[in-house]
Tab-separated table of C-alpha atoms in Angstrom:
chain	number	residue	atom	x	y	z
F	23	MET	CA	0.000	0.000	0.000
F	24	ILE	CA	1.264	3.464	-0.883
F	25	ALA	CA	0.776	6.528	1.303
F	26	ALA	CA	-2.046	8.041	-0.777
F	27	GLU	CA	-4.004	4.770	-0.685
F	28	LEU	CA	-3.601	4.536	3.086
F	29	ILE	CA	-4.786	8.107	3.577
F	30	GLU	CA	-7.868	7.568	1.413
F	31	ALA	CA	-8.780	4.304	3.152
F	32	GLN	CA	-8.391	5.753	6.643
F	33	LYS	CA	-10.092	9.001	5.640
F	34	ALA	CA	-13.153	7.069	4.440
F	35	ARG	CA	-13.411	5.397	7.841
F	36	ILE	CA	-13.096	8.736	9.643
F	37	ASP	CA	-15.709	10.355	7.378
F	38	SER	CA	-18.135	7.564	8.250
F	39	ILE	CA	-17.524	8.069	11.979
F	40	LEU	CA	-18.005	11.841	11.628
F	41	ALA	CA	-21.273	11.406	9.750
F	42	LYS	CA	-22.672	9.159	12.483
F	43	LYS	CA	-21.659	11.518	15.282
F	44	PHE	CA	-23.394	14.459	13.578
F	45	GLU	CA	-26.552	12.609	12.509
F	46	LYS	CA	-28.765	13.777	15.355
F	47	ARG	CA	-27.936	17.121	16.904
F	48	ASN	CA	-31.496	18.406	17.199
F	49	ALA	CA	-30.772	20.699	20.142
F	50	TRP	CA	-28.510	22.898	18.034
F	51	PRO	CA	-30.049	25.964	16.338
F	52	PRO	CA	-30.422	24.852	12.694
F	53	PRO	CA	-28.482	27.777	11.144
F	54	LEU	CA	-25.589	27.156	13.552
F	55	ALA	CA	-25.663	23.429	12.812
F	56	GLU	CA	-25.560	24.245	9.095
F	57	ALA	CA	-22.507	26.479	9.534
F	58	ILE	CA	-20.750	23.816	11.610
F	59	ARG	CA	-21.470	21.045	9.117
F	60	TYR	CA	-20.478	23.256	6.181
F	61	SER	CA	-16.876	23.502	7.353
F	62	LEU	CA	-16.593	20.068	8.952
F	63	PHE	CA	-17.803	18.212	5.865
F	64	ALA	CA	-16.095	20.383	3.254
F	65	GLY	CA	-13.408	17.755	2.665
F	66	GLY	CA	-9.833	17.842	3.850
F	67	LYS	CA	-7.247	15.191	4.604
F	68	ARG	CA	-8.535	14.287	8.109
F	69	LEU	CA	-4.855	13.855	8.978
F	70	ARG	CA	-5.247	14.282	12.746
F	71	PRO	CA	-7.910	11.603	13.246
F	72	VAL	CA	-6.197	9.437	10.625
F	73	LEU	CA	-3.014	9.569	12.704
F	74	ALA	CA	-4.965	8.696	15.844
F	75	LEU	CA	-6.753	5.800	14.130
F	76	THR	CA	-3.464	4.466	12.765
F	77	VAL	CA	-1.887	4.573	16.236
F	78	VAL	CA	-4.857	2.660	17.663
F	79	GLU	CA	-4.247	-0.033	15.052
F	80	LEU	CA	-0.513	-0.025	15.795
F	81	LEU	CA	-1.386	-0.766	19.423
F	82	GLY	CA	-3.845	-3.496	18.423
F	83	ARG	CA	-6.848	-1.880	20.126
F	84	ASP	CA	-10.525	-1.762	19.122
F	85	PHE	CA	-10.831	1.479	17.152
F	86	THR	CA	-14.584	1.812	17.823
F	87	ARG	CA	-13.818	2.655	21.453
F	88	PHE	CA	-11.849	5.716	20.303
F	89	ASP	CA	-14.464	7.242	17.958
F	90	ASN	CA	-15.079	10.318	20.118
F	91	LEU	CA	-11.361	11.110	20.151
F	92	PHE	CA	-11.163	10.963	16.355
F	93	VAL	CA	-14.124	13.322	15.985
F	94	ALA	CA	-12.878	15.676	18.711
F	95	LEU	CA	-9.505	16.103	16.989
F	96	GLU	CA	-11.150	16.955	13.671
F	97	CYS	CA	-13.551	19.378	15.375
F	98	ILE	CA	-10.660	21.242	17.005
F	99	HIS	CA	-8.762	21.410	13.728
F	100	THR	CA	-11.818	22.653	11.815
F	101	TYR	CA	-12.549	25.312	14.438
F	102	SER	CA	-8.986	26.571	14.024
F	103	LEU	CA	-9.407	26.825	10.244
F	104	ILE	CA	-12.665	28.779	10.554
F	105	HIS	CA	-11.065	31.275	12.926
F	106	ASP	CA	-7.788	31.467	10.956
F	107	ASP	CA	-9.745	32.492	7.856
F	108	LEU	CA	-11.503	35.420	9.566
F	109	PRO	CA	-10.751	38.992	8.441
F	110	ALA	CA	-9.034	39.699	11.774
F	111	MET	CA	-6.652	36.789	11.139
F	112	ASP	CA	-5.626	35.643	7.647
F	113	ASN	CA	-8.652	37.153	5.856
F	114	ASP	CA	-9.012	34.259	3.408
F	115	ASP	CA	-11.913	33.881	0.997
F	116	LEU	CA	-11.366	30.262	-0.030
F	117	ARG	CA	-10.911	27.054	1.935
F	118	ARG	CA	-10.966	23.548	0.437
F	119	GLY	CA	-12.226	25.013	-2.821
F	120	LEU	CA	-15.270	26.635	-1.204
F	121	PRO	CA	-16.033	30.085	0.220
F	122	THR	CA	-14.738	30.346	3.765
F	123	SER	CA	-17.255	30.171	6.598
F	124	HIS	CA	-17.444	33.916	7.193
F	125	LYS	CA	-17.960	34.520	3.464
F	126	LYS	CA	-20.803	32.002	3.405
F	127	PHE	CA	-22.532	32.750	6.718
F	128	GLY	CA	-21.097	36.039	8.014
F	129	GLU	CA	-18.445	36.702	10.638
F	130	ALA	CA	-20.633	36.227	13.710
F	131	ALA	CA	-21.907	32.835	12.559
F	132	ALA	CA	-18.388	31.745	11.618
F	133	ILE	CA	-16.999	32.699	15.024
F	134	LEU	CA	-19.812	30.850	16.791
F	135	ALA	CA	-19.439	27.807	14.528
F	136	GLY	CA	-15.779	27.664	15.511
F	137	ASP	CA	-16.651	28.104	19.179
F	138	GLY	CA	-19.233	25.353	18.849
F	139	LEU	CA	-16.768	22.913	17.307
F	140	LEU	CA	-14.144	23.559	19.979
F	141	THR	CA	-16.531	23.084	22.880
F	142	PHE	CA	-18.242	20.099	21.252
F	143	ALA	CA	-14.835	18.413	21.071
F	144	PHE	CA	-14.580	18.452	24.849
F	145	GLU	CA	-18.210	17.408	25.215
F	146	LEU	CA	-17.262	14.296	23.233
F	147	LEU	CA	-14.094	13.633	25.234
F	148	SER	CA	-15.996	13.850	28.530
F	149	GLU	CA	-19.028	11.843	27.382
F	150	GLU	CA	-19.725	9.026	29.836
F	151	SER	CA	-20.248	6.370	27.156
F	152	PHE	CA	-16.782	7.183	25.791
F	153	ALA	CA	-14.947	7.648	29.080
F	154	ARG	CA	-16.060	4.312	30.520
F	155	ASN	CA	-13.963	2.549	27.859
F	156	PHE	CA	-10.776	3.630	29.632
F	157	GLN	CA	-9.222	4.089	33.045
F	158	PRO	CA	-10.441	7.404	34.560
F	159	GLU	CA	-6.908	8.719	35.085
F	160	ASN	CA	-6.092	8.043	31.430
F	161	VAL	CA	-9.157	9.979	30.274
F	162	THR	CA	-8.198	12.924	32.488
F	163	ARG	CA	-4.639	12.895	31.163
F	164	CYS	CA	-5.843	12.680	27.564
F	165	VAL	CA	-8.281	15.589	27.932
F	166	HIS	CA	-5.586	17.675	29.604
F	167	GLN	CA	-3.092	16.984	26.807
F	168	VAL	CA	-5.592	17.782	24.055
F	169	ALA	CA	-6.641	21.020	25.783
F	170	SER	CA	-3.009	22.002	26.291
F	171	ALA	CA	-2.170	21.329	22.635
F	172	ALA	CA	-5.121	23.437	21.464
F	173	GLY	CA	-4.810	26.307	23.944
F	174	PRO	CA	-2.536	29.289	24.636
F	175	GLY	CA	0.399	26.978	25.331
F	176	GLY	CA	-0.164	25.325	21.961
F	177	MET	CA	-2.136	26.133	18.819
F	178	VAL	CA	-3.695	29.388	20.056
F	179	GLY	CA	-0.322	30.629	21.279
F	180	GLY	CA	1.315	29.816	17.964
F	181	GLN	CA	-1.429	31.588	16.045
F	182	PHE	CA	-0.990	34.636	18.285
F	183	ILE	CA	2.745	34.765	17.552
F	184	ASP	CA	2.027	34.373	13.837
F	185	THR	CA	-0.673	37.049	13.761
F	186	CYS	CA	0.045	39.440	16.616
F	187	GLY	CA	3.533	38.619	17.863
F	188	VAL	CA	5.721	41.596	18.676
F	189	VAL	CA	8.945	39.643	18.077
F	190	ALA	CA	9.297	38.444	14.488
F	191	PRO	CA	10.215	34.723	14.219
F	192	SER	CA	13.090	35.672	11.918
F	193	THR	CA	15.478	32.902	12.962
F	194	GLU	CA	15.014	29.167	12.519
F	195	ASP	CA	14.750	28.589	16.280
F	196	ARG	CA	12.027	31.225	16.696
F	197	LEU	CA	10.223	29.981	13.616
F	198	GLN	CA	10.310	26.402	14.872
F	199	ASN	CA	8.929	27.488	18.235
F	200	MET	CA	6.011	29.244	16.535
F	201	HIS	CA	5.225	26.287	14.289
F	202	ASP	CA	5.652	23.771	17.107
F	203	LEU	CA	2.872	25.622	18.898
F	204	LYS	CA	0.691	26.552	15.942
F	205	THR	CA	0.661	23.235	14.087
F	206	ALA	CA	2.862	20.508	15.513
F	207	ARG	CA	1.316	20.295	18.992
F	208	LEU	CA	-2.143	19.256	17.777
F	209	LEU	CA	-0.687	16.806	15.263
F	210	SER	CA	1.577	15.360	17.937
F	211	VAL	CA	-1.243	14.940	20.453
F	212	SER	CA	-3.212	13.147	17.738
F	213	VAL	CA	-0.479	10.509	17.937
F	214	THR	CA	-0.072	10.387	21.715
F	215	ALA	CA	-3.674	10.800	22.924
F	216	PRO	CA	-4.848	7.337	21.839
F	217	ALA	CA	-1.779	5.813	23.472
F	218	VAL	CA	-2.525	7.712	26.688
F	219	LEU	CA	-6.099	6.410	26.668
F	220	ALA	CA	-4.818	2.890	26.039
F	221	GLY	CA	-2.513	3.167	29.051
F	222	VAL	CA	0.671	2.152	27.241
F	223	HIS	CA	4.075	2.076	28.886
F	224	GLU	CA	5.833	5.452	29.107
F	225	ALA	CA	8.687	4.229	26.883
F	226	ILE	CA	6.224	3.533	24.061
F	227	LEU	CA	4.515	6.867	24.643
F	228	GLN	CA	7.863	8.666	24.401
F	229	LYS	CA	8.634	7.097	21.014
F	230	LEU	CA	5.207	8.034	19.711
F	231	ALA	CA	5.714	11.591	20.994
F	232	GLU	CA	9.015	11.800	19.097
F	233	TYR	CA	7.238	10.633	15.958
F	234	GLY	CA	4.361	13.068	16.461
F	235	ASP	CA	6.601	16.068	17.137
F	236	ALA	CA	8.642	15.408	14.000
F	237	ILE	CA	5.721	14.734	11.679
F	238	GLY	CA	3.872	17.759	13.053
F	239	LEU	CA	6.692	20.152	12.241
F	240	ALA	CA	7.331	18.476	8.876
F	241	PHE	CA	3.696	19.107	7.958
F	242	GLN	CA	4.035	22.834	8.644
F	243	VAL	CA	7.323	23.102	6.740
F	244	CYS	CA	5.588	21.577	3.716
F	245	ASP	CA	2.603	23.889	4.183
F	246	ASP	CA	5.021	26.819	3.987
F	247	ILE	CA	6.548	25.397	0.803
F	248	LEU	CA	3.162	24.775	-0.825
F	249	ASN	CA	2.144	28.367	-0.112
F	250	VAL	CA	4.971	29.341	-2.458
F	251	VAL	CA	4.887	26.653	-5.162
F	252	GLY	CA	1.449	25.032	-4.799
F	253	ASN	CA	-1.393	25.050	-7.319
F	254	GLN	CA	-4.307	27.138	-6.040
F	255	GLU	CA	-6.963	25.198	-7.957
F	256	TYR	CA	-5.684	21.851	-6.708
F	257	MET	CA	-5.075	23.001	-3.140
F	258	GLY	CA	-8.481	24.653	-2.844
F	259	LYS	CA	-7.091	27.796	-1.215
F	260	ALA	CA	-5.076	30.853	-2.149
F	261	VAL	CA	-1.311	30.536	-2.530
F	262	GLY	CA	1.344	33.211	-2.135
F	263	THR	CA	-0.512	34.700	0.825
F	264	ASP	CA	2.343	34.268	3.309
F	265	GLU	CA	4.643	36.508	1.287
F	266	LYS	CA	1.911	39.095	0.715
F	267	MET	CA	1.249	39.279	4.459
F	268	GLY	CA	4.944	39.434	5.292
F	269	LYS	CA	4.822	36.214	7.300
F	270	TRP	CA	7.924	34.393	8.428
F	271	THR	CA	8.086	30.925	6.894
F	272	TYR	CA	10.640	28.180	6.338
F	273	PRO	CA	11.218	29.143	2.676
F	274	LYS	CA	11.759	32.739	3.795
F	275	VAL	CA	14.299	31.725	6.456
F	276	LEU	CA	15.952	28.698	4.790
F	277	GLY	CA	15.081	29.103	1.109
F	278	LEU	CA	12.976	26.575	-0.810
F	279	ASP	CA	15.747	23.982	-1.066
F	280	GLY	CA	16.639	24.372	2.600
F	281	ALA	CA	12.996	24.074	3.620
F	282	ALA	CA	12.564	20.918	1.524
F	283	ALA	CA	15.674	19.418	3.120
F	284	LYS	CA	14.301	20.285	6.564
F	285	ALA	CA	11.025	18.511	5.781
F	286	ARG	CA	12.834	15.380	4.601
F	287	GLU	CA	15.031	15.424	7.709
F	288	LEU	CA	11.971	15.620	9.967
F	289	SER	CA	10.196	12.840	8.080
F	290	ALA	CA	13.242	10.604	8.508
F	291	LYS	CA	13.370	11.479	12.207
F	292	ALA	CA	9.712	10.516	12.582
F	293	ARG	CA	10.267	7.158	10.887
F	294	ALA	CA	13.358	6.473	13.000
F	295	ALA	CA	11.321	6.931	16.190
F	296	LEU	CA	9.235	3.904	15.202
F	297	GLY	CA	12.196	1.527	15.047
F	298	SER	CA	11.226	-0.462	18.139
F	299	PHE	CA	7.799	-1.420	16.749
F	300	PRO	CA	7.283	-4.531	14.567
F	301	PRO	CA	7.812	-3.657	10.866
F	302	ASP	CA	4.312	-4.647	9.760
F	303	ARG	CA	2.698	-2.646	12.572
F	304	ARG	CA	4.774	0.493	12.064
F	305	ARG	CA	4.538	0.581	8.253
F	306	PRO	CA	1.283	2.611	8.093
F	307	LEU	CA	2.774	5.338	10.312
F	308	GLU	CA	5.921	5.329	8.168
F	309	LEU	CA	3.736	5.842	5.104
F	310	LEU	CA	2.023	8.786	6.782
F	311	ALA	CA	5.431	10.338	7.519
F	312	GLU	CA	6.249	9.984	3.824
F	313	PHE	CA	2.892	11.413	2.766
F	314	VAL	CA	3.369	14.550	4.838
F	315	VAL	CA	6.442	15.589	2.830
F	316	GLU	CA	5.289	14.293	-0.568
F	317	ARG	CA	1.798	15.798	-0.622
F	318	VAL	CA	0.827	18.453	-3.125
F	319	LYS	CA	-2.026	20.034	-1.141
């Protein structure tokens, strides 16, 4: 199986889980539910829940017990995209080939749709029918890690530095710190959270964290590259926006060749972290590490 085939197969499973979780939400105001579904079901790679699902399979666990985690991770990611696209942030008109949420529904509805997705994620993670599948202390630790990855010490903090930071991330170290927070933390917790719920040994968790940290940063490096060389029609969003907004990116700091080398280095580091797992079990995660640096959107 090649990386693209793995992604499509896992994505189809995640899409099915998402559809079931959002079948009956009758208590939500219909226009808000429409705005939430519009962004959540607009496509996308589903990389975060795909990573989590693949880790569950690596560990040999029943993936149906982890459904709420998969959905929660995608909800948090989608909320971040809705808010990133707002005029006060990146002011984007296009996302996944469609008008962005605020262009379709207005700014207020977009903000509330994002808020709804974020809070619904934690409703899912604290749902009794989900939590009883695991040891209580593991659920608490998982929820804490996900919240930390998404909050001011993670994704929100990274977005603040990117959008409002008073110190420009003009060196590689500063840039890596921003991207670790903005992108890598949520990708990394997508790898470690299922292992935390499963109660694996700390040595295994550490190796998965090394993999997640590396693949998370590699993803952002490639995002920076694609914003320079990507095809807007194929990617479904505007390209060249980072340069127009004066943002600090890996191509800006390292050049395109240097950024590409950095991505390959991180992908190799991620694969190396899996060395202690059986080859047949680790292969899907190795393919995902390859996909992250080979993707074209």
